[in-house]
Structure formats: C-alpha cells, structure tokens
PDB file of C-alpha atoms in Angstrom:
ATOM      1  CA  UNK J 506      29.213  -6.778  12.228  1.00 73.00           C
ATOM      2  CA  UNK J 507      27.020  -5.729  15.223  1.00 75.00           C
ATOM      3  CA  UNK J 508      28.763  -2.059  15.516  1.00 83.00           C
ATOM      4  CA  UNK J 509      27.428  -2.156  11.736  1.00 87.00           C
ATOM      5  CA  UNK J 510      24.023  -2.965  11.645  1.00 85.00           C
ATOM      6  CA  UNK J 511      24.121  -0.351  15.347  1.00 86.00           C
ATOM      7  CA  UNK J 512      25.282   1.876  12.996  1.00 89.00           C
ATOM      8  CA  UNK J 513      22.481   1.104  10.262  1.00 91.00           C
ATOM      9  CA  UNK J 514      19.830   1.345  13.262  1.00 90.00           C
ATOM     10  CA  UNK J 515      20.868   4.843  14.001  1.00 91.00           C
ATOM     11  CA  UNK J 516      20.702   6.004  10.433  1.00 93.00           C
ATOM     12  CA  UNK J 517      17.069   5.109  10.435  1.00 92.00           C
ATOM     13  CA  UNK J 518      16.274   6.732  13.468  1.00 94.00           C
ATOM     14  CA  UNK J 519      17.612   9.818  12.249  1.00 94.00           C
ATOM     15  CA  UNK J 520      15.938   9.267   8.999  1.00 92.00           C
ATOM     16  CA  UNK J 521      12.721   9.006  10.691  1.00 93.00           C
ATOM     17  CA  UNK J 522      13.075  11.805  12.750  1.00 94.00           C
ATOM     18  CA  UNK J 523      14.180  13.841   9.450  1.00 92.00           C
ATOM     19  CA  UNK J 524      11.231  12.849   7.831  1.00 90.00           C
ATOM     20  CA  UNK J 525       8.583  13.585  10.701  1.00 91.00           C
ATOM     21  CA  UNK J 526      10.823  17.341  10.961  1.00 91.00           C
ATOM     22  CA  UNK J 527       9.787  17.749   7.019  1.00 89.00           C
ATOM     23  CA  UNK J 528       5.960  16.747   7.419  1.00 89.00           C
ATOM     24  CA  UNK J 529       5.851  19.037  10.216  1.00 90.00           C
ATOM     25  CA  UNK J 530       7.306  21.569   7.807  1.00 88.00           C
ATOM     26  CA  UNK J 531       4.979  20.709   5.469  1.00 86.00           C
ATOM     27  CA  UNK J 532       1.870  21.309   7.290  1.00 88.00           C
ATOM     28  CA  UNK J 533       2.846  24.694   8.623  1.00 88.00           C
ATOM     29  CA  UNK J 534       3.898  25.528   4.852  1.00 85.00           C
ATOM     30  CA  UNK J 535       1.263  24.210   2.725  1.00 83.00           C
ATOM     31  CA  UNK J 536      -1.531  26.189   1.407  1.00 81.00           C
ATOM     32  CA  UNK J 537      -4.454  23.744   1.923  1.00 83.00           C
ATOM     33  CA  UNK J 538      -6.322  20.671   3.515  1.00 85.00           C
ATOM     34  CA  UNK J 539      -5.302  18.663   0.746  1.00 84.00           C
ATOM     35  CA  UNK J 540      -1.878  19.631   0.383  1.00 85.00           C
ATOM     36  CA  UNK J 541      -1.407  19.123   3.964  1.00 86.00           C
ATOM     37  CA  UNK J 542      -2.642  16.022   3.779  1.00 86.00           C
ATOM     38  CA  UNK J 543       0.065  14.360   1.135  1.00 84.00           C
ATOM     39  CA  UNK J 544       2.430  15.956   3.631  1.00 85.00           C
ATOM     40  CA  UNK J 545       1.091  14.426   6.885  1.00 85.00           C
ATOM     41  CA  UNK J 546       0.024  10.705   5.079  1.00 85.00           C
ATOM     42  CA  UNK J 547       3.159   9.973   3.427  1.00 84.00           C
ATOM     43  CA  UNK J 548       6.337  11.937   5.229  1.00 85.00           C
ATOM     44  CA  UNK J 549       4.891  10.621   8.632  1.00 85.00           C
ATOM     45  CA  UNK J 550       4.063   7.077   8.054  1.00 86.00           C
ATOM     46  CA  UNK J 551       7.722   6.232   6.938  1.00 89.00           C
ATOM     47  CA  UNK J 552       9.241   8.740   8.892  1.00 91.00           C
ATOM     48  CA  UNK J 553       7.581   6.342  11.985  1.00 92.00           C
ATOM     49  CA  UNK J 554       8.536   3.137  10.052  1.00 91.00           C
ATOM     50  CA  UNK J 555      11.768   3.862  10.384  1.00 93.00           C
ATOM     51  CA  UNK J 556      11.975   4.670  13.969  1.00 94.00           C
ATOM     52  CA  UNK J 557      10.317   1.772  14.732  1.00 94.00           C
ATOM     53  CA  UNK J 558      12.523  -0.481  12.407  1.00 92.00           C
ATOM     54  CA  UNK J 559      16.027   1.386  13.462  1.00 93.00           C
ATOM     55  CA  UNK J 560      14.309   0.327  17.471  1.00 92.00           C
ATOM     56  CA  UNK J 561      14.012  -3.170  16.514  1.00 92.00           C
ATOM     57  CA  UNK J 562      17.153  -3.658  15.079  1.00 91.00           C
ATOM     58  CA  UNK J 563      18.624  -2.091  17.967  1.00 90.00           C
ATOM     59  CA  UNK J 564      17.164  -4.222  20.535  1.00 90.00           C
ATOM     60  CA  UNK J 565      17.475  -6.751  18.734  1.00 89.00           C
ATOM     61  CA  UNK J 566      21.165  -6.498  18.644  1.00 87.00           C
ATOM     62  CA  UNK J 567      21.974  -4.742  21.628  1.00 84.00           C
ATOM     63  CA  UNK J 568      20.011  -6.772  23.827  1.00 84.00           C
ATOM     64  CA  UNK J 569      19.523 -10.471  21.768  1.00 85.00           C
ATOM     65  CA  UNK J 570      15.670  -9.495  22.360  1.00 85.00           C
ATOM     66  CA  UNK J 571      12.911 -10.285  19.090  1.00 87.00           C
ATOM     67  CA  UNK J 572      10.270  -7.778  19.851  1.00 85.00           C
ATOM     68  CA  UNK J 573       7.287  -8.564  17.639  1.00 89.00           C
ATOM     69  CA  UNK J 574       5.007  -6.007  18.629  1.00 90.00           C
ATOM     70  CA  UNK J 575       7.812  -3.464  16.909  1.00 91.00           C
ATOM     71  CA  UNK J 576       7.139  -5.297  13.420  1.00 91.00           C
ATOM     72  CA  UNK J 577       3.419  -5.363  14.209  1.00 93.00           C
ATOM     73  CA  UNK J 578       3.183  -1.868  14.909  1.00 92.00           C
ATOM     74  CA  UNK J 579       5.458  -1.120  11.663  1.00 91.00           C
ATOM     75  CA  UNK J 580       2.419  -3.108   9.875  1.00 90.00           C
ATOM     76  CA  UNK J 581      -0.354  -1.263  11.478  1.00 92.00           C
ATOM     77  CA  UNK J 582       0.733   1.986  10.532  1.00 90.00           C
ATOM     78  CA  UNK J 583       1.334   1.230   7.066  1.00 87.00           C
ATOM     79  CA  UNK J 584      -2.125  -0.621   6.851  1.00 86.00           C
ATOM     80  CA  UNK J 585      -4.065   2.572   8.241  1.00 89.00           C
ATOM     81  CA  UNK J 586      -2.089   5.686   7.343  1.00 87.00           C
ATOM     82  CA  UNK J 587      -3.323   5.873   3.981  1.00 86.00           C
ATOM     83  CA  UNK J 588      -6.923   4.917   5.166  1.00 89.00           C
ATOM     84  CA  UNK J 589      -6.799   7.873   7.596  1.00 90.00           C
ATOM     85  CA  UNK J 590      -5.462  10.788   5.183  1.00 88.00           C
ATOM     86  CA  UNK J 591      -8.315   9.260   2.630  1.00 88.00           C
ATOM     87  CA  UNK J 592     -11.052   9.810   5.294  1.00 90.00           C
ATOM     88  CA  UNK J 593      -9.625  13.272   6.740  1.00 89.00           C
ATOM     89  CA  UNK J 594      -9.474  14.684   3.296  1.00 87.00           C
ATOM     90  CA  UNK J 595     -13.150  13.325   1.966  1.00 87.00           C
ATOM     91  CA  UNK J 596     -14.510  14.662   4.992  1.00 89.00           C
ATOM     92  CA  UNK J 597     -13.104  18.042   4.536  1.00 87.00           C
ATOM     93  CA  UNK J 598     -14.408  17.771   0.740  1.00 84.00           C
ATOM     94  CA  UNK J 599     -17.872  16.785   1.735  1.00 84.00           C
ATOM     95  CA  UNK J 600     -18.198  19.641   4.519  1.00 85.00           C
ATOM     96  CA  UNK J 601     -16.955  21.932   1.504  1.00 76.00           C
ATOM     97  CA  UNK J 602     -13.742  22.614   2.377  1.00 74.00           C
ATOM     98  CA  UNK J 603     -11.865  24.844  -0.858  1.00 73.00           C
ATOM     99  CA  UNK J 604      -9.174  24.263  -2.541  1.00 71.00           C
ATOM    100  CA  UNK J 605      -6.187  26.170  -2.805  1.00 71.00           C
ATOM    101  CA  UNK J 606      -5.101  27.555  -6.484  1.00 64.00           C
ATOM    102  CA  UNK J 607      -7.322  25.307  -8.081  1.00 60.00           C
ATOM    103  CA  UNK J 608      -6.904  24.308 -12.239  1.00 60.00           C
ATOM    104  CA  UNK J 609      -8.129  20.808 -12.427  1.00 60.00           C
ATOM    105  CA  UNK J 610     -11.179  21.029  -9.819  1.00 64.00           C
ATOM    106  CA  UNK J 611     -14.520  20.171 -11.970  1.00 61.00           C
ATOM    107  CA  UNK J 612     -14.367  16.259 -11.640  1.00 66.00           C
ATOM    108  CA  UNK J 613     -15.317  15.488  -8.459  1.00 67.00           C
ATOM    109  CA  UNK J 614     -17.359  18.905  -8.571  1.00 69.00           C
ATOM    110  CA  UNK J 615     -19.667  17.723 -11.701  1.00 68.00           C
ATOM    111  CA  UNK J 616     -20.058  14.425 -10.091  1.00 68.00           C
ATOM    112  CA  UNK J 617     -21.102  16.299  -6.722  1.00 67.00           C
ATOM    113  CA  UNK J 618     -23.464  18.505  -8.426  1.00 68.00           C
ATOM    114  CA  UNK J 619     -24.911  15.653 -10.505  1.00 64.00           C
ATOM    115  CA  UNK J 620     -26.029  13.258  -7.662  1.00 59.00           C
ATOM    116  CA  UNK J 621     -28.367  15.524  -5.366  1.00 55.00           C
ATOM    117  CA  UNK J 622     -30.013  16.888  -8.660  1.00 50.00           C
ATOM    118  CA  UNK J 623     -30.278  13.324  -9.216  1.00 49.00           C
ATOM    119  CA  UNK J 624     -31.710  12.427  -6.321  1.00 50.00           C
ATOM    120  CA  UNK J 625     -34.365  14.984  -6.653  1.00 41.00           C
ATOM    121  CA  UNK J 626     -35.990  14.039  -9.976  1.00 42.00           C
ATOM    122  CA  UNK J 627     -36.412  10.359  -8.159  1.00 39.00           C
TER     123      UNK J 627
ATOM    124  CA  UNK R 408      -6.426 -20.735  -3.466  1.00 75.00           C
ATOM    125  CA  UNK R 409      -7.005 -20.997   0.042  1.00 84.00           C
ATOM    126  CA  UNK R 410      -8.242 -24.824  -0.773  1.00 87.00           C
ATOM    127  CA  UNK R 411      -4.610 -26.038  -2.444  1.00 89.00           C
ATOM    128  CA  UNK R 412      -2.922 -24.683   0.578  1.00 90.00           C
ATOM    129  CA  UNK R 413      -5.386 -26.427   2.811  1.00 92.00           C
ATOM    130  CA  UNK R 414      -4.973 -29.580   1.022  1.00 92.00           C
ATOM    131  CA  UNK R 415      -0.419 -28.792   1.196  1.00 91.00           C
ATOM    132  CA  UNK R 416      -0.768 -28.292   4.919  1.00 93.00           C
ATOM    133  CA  UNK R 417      -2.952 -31.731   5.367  1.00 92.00           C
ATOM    134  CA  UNK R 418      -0.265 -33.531   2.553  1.00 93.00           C
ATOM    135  CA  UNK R 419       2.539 -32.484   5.148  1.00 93.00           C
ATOM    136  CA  UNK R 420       0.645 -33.940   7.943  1.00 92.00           C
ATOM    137  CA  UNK R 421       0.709 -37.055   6.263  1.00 93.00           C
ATOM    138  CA  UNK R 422       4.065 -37.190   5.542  1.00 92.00           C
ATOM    139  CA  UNK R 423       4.707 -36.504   9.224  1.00 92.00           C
ATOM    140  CA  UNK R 424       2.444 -39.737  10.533  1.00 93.00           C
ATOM    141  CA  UNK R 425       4.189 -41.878   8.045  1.00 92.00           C
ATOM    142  CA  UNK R 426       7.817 -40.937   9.302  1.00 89.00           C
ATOM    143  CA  UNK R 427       6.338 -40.509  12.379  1.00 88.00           C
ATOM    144  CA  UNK R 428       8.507 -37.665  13.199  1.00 84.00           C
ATOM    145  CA  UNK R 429       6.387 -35.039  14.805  1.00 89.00           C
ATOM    146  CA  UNK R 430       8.632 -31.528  14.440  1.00 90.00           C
ATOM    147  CA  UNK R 431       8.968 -28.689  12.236  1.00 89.00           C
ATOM    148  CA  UNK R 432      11.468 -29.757   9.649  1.00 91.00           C
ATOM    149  CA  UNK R 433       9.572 -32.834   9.007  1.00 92.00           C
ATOM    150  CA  UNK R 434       6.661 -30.120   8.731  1.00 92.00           C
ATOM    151  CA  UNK R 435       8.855 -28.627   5.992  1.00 93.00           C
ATOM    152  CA  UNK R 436       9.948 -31.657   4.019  1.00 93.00           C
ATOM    153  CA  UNK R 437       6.221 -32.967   3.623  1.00 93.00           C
ATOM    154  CA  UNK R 438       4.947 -29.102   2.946  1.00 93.00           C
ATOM    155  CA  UNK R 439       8.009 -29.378  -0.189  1.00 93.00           C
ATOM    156  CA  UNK R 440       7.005 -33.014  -1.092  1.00 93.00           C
ATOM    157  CA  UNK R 441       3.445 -31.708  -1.201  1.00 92.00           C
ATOM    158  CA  UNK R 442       4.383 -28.538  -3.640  1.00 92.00           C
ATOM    159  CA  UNK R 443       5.715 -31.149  -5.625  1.00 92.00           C
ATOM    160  CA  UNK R 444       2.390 -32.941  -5.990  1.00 92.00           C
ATOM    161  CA  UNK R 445      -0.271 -29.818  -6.035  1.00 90.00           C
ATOM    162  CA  UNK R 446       2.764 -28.691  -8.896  1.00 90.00           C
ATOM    163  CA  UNK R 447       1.665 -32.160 -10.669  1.00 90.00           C
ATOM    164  CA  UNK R 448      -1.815 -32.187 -10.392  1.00 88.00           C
ATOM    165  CA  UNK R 449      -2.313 -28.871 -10.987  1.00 85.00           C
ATOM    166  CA  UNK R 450      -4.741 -29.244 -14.239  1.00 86.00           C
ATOM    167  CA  UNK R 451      -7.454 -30.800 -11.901  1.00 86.00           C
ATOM    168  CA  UNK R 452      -8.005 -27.899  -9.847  1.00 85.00           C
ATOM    169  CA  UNK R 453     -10.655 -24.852 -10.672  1.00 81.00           C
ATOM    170  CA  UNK R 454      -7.652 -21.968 -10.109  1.00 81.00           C
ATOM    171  CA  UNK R 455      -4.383 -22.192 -11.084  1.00 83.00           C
ATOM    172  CA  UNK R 456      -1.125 -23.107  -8.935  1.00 85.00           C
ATOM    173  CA  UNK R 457      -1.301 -21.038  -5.488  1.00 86.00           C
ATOM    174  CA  UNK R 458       2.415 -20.721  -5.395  1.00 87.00           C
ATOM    175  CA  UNK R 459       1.840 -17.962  -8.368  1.00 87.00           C
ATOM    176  CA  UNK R 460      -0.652 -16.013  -6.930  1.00 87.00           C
ATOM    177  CA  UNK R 461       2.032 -15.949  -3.776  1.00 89.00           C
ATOM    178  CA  UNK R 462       4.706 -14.688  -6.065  1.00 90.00           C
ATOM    179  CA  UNK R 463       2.131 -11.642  -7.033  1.00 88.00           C
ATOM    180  CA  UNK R 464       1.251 -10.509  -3.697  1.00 89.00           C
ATOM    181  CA  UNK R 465       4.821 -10.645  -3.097  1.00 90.00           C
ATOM    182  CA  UNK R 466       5.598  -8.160  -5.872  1.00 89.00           C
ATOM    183  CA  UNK R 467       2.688  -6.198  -4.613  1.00 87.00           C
ATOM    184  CA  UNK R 468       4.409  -5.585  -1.534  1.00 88.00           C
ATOM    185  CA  UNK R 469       7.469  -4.697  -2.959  1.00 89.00           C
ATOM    186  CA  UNK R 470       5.892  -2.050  -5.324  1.00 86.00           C
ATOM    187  CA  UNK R 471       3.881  -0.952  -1.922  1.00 84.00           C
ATOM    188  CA  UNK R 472       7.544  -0.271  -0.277  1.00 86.00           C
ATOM    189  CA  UNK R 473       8.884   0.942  -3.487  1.00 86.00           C
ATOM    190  CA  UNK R 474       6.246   3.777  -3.913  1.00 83.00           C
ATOM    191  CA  UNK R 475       6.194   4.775   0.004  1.00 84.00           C
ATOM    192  CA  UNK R 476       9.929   5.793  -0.417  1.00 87.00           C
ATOM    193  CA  UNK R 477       9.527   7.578  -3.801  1.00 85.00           C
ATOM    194  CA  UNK R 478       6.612   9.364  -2.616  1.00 83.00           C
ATOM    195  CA  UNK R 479       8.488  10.753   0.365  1.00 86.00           C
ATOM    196  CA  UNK R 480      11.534  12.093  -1.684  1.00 87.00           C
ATOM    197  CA  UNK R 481       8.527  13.866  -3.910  1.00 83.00           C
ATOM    198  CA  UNK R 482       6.973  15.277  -0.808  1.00 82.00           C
ATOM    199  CA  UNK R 483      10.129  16.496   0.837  1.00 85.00           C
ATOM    200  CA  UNK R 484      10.861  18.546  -2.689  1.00 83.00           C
ATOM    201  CA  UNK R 485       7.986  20.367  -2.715  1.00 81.00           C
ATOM    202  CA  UNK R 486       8.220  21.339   1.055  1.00 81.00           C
ATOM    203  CA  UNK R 487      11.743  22.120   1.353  1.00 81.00           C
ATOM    204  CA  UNK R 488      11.544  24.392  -1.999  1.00 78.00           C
ATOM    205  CA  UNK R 489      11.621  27.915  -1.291  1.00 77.00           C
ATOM    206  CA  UNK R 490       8.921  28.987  -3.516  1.00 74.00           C
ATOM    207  CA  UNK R 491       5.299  27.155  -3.283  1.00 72.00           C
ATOM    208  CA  UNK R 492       4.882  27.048  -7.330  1.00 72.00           C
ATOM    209  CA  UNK R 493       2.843  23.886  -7.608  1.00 74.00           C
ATOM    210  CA  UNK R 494      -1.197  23.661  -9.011  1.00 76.00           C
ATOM    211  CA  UNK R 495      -3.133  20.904  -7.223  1.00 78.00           C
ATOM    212  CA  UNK R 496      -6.161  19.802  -8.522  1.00 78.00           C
ATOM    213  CA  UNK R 497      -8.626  16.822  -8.419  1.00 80.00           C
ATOM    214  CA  UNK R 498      -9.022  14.289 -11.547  1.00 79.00           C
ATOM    215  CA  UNK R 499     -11.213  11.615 -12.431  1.00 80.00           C
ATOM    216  CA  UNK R 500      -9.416   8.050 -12.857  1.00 80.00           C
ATOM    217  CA  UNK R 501     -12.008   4.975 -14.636  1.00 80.00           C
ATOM    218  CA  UNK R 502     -10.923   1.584 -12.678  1.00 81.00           C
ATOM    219  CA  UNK R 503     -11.520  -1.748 -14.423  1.00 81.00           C
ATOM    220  CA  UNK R 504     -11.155  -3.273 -11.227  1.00 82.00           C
ATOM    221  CA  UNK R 505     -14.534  -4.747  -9.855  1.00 82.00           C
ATOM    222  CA  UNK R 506     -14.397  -6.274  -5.852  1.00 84.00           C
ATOM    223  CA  UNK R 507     -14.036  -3.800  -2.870  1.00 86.00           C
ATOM    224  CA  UNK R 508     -10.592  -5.478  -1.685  1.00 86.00           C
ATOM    225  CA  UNK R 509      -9.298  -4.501  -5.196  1.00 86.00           C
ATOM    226  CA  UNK R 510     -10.601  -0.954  -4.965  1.00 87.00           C
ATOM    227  CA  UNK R 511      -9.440  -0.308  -1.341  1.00 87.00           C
ATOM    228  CA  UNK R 512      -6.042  -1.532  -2.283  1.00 86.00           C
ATOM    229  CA  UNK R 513      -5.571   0.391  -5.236  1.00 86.00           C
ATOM    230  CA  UNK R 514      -6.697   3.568  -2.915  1.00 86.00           C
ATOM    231  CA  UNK R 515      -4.032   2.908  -0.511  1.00 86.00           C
ATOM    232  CA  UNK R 516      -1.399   2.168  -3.417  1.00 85.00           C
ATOM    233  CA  UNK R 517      -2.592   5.570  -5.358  1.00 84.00           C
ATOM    234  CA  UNK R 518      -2.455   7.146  -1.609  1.00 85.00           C
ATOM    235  CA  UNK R 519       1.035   6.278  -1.408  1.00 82.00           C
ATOM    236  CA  UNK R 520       2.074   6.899  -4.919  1.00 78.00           C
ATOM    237  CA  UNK R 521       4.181  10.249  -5.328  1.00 77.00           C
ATOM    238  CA  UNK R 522       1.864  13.606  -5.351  1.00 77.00           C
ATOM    239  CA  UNK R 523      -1.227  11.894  -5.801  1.00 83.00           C
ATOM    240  CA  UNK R 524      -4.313  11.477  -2.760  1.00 85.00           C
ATOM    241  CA  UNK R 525      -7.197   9.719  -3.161  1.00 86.00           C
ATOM    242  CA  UNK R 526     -10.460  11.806  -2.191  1.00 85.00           C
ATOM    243  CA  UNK R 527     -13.698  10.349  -2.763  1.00 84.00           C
ATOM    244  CA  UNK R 528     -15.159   6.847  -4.974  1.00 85.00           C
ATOM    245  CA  UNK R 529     -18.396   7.175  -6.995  1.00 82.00           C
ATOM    246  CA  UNK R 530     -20.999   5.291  -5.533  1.00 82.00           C
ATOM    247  CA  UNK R 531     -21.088   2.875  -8.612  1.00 82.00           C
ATOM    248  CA  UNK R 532     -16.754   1.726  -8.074  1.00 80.00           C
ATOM    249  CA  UNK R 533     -16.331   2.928 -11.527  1.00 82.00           C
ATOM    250  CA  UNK R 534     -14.305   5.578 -11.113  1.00 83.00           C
ATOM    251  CA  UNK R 535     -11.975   7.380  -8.429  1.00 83.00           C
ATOM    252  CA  UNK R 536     -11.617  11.082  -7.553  1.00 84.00           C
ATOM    253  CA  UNK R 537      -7.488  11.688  -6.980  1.00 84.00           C
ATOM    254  CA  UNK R 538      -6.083  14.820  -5.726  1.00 84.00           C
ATOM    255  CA  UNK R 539      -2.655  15.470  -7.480  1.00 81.00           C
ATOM    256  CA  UNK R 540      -0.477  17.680  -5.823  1.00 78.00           C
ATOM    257  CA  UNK R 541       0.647  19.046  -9.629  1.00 76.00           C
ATOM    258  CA  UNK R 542      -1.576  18.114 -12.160  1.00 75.00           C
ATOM    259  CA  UNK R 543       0.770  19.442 -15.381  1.00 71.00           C
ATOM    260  CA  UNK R 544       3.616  17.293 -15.163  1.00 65.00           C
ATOM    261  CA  UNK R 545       2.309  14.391 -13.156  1.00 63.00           C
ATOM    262  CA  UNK R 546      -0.909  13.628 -14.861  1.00 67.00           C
ATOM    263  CA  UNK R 547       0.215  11.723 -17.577  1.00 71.00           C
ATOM    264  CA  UNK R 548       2.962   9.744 -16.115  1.00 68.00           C
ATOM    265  CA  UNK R 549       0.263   8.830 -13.102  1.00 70.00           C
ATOM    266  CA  UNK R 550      -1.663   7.369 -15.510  1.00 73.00           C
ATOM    267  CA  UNK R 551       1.082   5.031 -16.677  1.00 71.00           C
ATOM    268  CA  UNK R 552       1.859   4.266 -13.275  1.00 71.00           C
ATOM    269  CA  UNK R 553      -1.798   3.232 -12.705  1.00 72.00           C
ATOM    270  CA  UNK R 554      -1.835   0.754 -15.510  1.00 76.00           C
ATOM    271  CA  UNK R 555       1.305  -0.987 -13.613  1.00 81.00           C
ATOM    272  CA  UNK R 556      -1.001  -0.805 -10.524  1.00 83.00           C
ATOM    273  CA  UNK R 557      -3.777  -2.208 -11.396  1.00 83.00           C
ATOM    274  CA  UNK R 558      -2.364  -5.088 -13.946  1.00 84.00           C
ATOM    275  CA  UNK R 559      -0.415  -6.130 -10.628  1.00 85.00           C
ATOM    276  CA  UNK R 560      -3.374  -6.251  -8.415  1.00 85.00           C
ATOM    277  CA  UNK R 561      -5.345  -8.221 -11.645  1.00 84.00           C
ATOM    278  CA  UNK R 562      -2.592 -10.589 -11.566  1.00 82.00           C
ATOM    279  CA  UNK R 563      -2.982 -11.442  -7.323  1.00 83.00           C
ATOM    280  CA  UNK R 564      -7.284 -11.594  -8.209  1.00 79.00           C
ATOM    281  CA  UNK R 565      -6.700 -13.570 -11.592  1.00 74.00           C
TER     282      UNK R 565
END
C-alpha cells in the first residue's frame, strides 16, 4: 500500500515538473503578453500543486510526518495565481501594451475610448 | 448562515454540559443532534438550511479543481503544437452577478477556465473584459460554460 501511494507521489512530482517544463515552453513560444500569460497562470499553478501535493504525500508516508504548511501553501497558490496573471495582464493593457494577431479586439477598446471622452464633457 | 452555525456549535455545547463529557466525539454527537434540530426548525429562520449552502461551496470547489486540470491540457495543446495557428482576442461578457466576492470569484473561475483570461472590469461590475486565447471555436461554448458558473456561484449567495 505505502510503495503505492510512493509511487502515486512520484507521478505528481513528475507531473508538476512536466507542467512547469511546458509553461516555460510556452512563454518562450508565445507571441504576446496575453498569451504568455494563460501559459504562465494556469500550466504553473498546477504544475506547483502537484509538487507540493506529491511532497506531502511523501513525507507523509515516508516519514509518518502531517506537514500542514504543504496543504497551506497548495491553498495559497491557488488563491493568488489567478489574481496575479489578472493584474500582470491589466497592467500591460492599461500601459498599452498590443496585441498579437488581433480579430476580436474592439470591446475593451470602445469601452477605453469611451471613458476619458467621458470624463472630459464632465 | 453564519448565525445557524453559531447557534449548532452553542447546541453541541449543551449537549456536552448535560453528559458532562468534555471531548471531541461528544463535540460531534451534540453538533449531529443539533443538525437534527436547526433541520426541524428550519421555517423560523430568515435564510434557508446552512447545510445547503455548504453542499454549494462544495461543488464550487470541485468545479474550481475540475477547470484547473482542463485548462492545463488546453494550454499544453496549443504550446506543444508545432504551428502557432490560434487568433486571440478580447470580448465583452454582461454578469448578473451583483457583490464584489461574487465578481472576484467568477474572475478567478473564468481565469482558470480553458483559453480564457480575465483583463479588466468596467467600473460599473456590469460587465467583464476576457481575453480568449481563440475566439472562433471557444466563444460560444465559453458562454455556456459561464451560465454553469455563475448559476453555481448564485446558488452559494442565494
């Protein structure tokens, strides 16, 4: 049972590490800040979620030892990973970063046009 | 909500003085015989039974964990396909929902949904600005998926 779930623990590690390799890729291949963002907010978070789990499984196993701050870190980064690739990639649209090969772009453009005209007729 | 669980936590207190057992099974027992009586008297409070609104926030999570691992198979397509032959682009997506924990948790859910980032929300909460990763295929079916969203966050604020 325990050479099992040792077994299951290494699986995630390498799955982790698999998935950090491929948003690694991703942000050397992608064309754009946004692109690169979906790459580095969603490969990386569970690519580190899984490390962390396979470690706690393993310890936990290996050594009969609960470490809670494994779990808690496993929450933290799933709390703020999405927060942080939302900030990065507002930021780089507010400082007018482009956009790759753009076909849908006009929403948030009208609305950005719209508010400083707004703005000036108050 | 956080009232009826107040009020289960004090009911298990009292069922520990009367058996005067002081541990954490008799913690348990009372916390089930209390259930049992919020689960009666349920028609006299303002919300309904909390044990529900546990059950959504539940499901919440596992749609959370559901999405993160769908979203990372979609990711690791596009960036292990030889050619780049995707079209990103930024829509416009009208929210029903209302309070700022609602928005902020639909951001992070439409964050970690497959192909899809959220940029910016209009100063008014009405509406969110989502960059798609490919906006031909994925639009539509993104907006299905946002219904599910946000009828399962609705269902935790109901």
């Amino acid at each position: 049972m325990a050479e099992i779930f040792k077994f299951i623990a290494g699986c995630l590690i390498l799955i982790g590490a698999f998935l950090s390799l491929v948003s690694a890729f991703g942000i050397i291949r992608l064309p754009d800040v946004y692109t690169r963002n979906h790459a580095a907010s969603k490969s990386s978070t569970l690519g580190i979620m899984s490390i962390l789990i396979g470690t706690f499984i393993y310890f936990f196993l290996e050594h009969g030892h609960f470490n809670s701050r494994i779990l808690l870190g496993v929450v933290f980064i799933f709390i703020t990973a999405p927060v942080a690739g939302h900030i990065i990639s507002r930021a780089a649209y507010n400082t007018g970063v482009k956009l790759w090969d753009k076909s849908v772009l006009d929403d948030l453009k009208q609305a950005h046009d719209r508010i400083p005209s707004e703005q000036k007729d108050q | 909500m956080a009232f009826q669980i107040l009020l289960n936590v004090f009911l298990a207190f009292i069922w520990m003085f009367l058996r005067n057992e002081y541990n954490g099974s008799a913690f348990l027992v009372g916390y089930f015989f209390g259930l049992m009586i919020i689960l009666g008297f349920r028609r006299f409070f303002g919300s309904r039974f909390y044990m529900l609104r546990v059950f959504a926030v539940f499901s919440l999570l596992c749609i959370f964990l559901r999405e993160l691992i769908l979203s990372n198979i979609s990711v690791l397509r596009v960036v292990l396909k030889p050619k780049l032959n995707m079209r990103p682009g930024i829509f416009a997506l009208e929210t029903e929902l209302t309070k700022d924990w609602e928005i902020t948790i639909l951001a992070n859910l439409i964050t970690l949904t497959p192909g899809t980032l959220v940029v910016d929300i209009s100063p008014d909460n009405k509406t969110l600005y989502v960059h798609a990763m490919d906006i031909a295929d994925v639009d539509e079916a993104i907006r299905d998926i946002k219904g599910s969203f946000e009828k399962a966050i609705m269902e935790v604020s109901k």
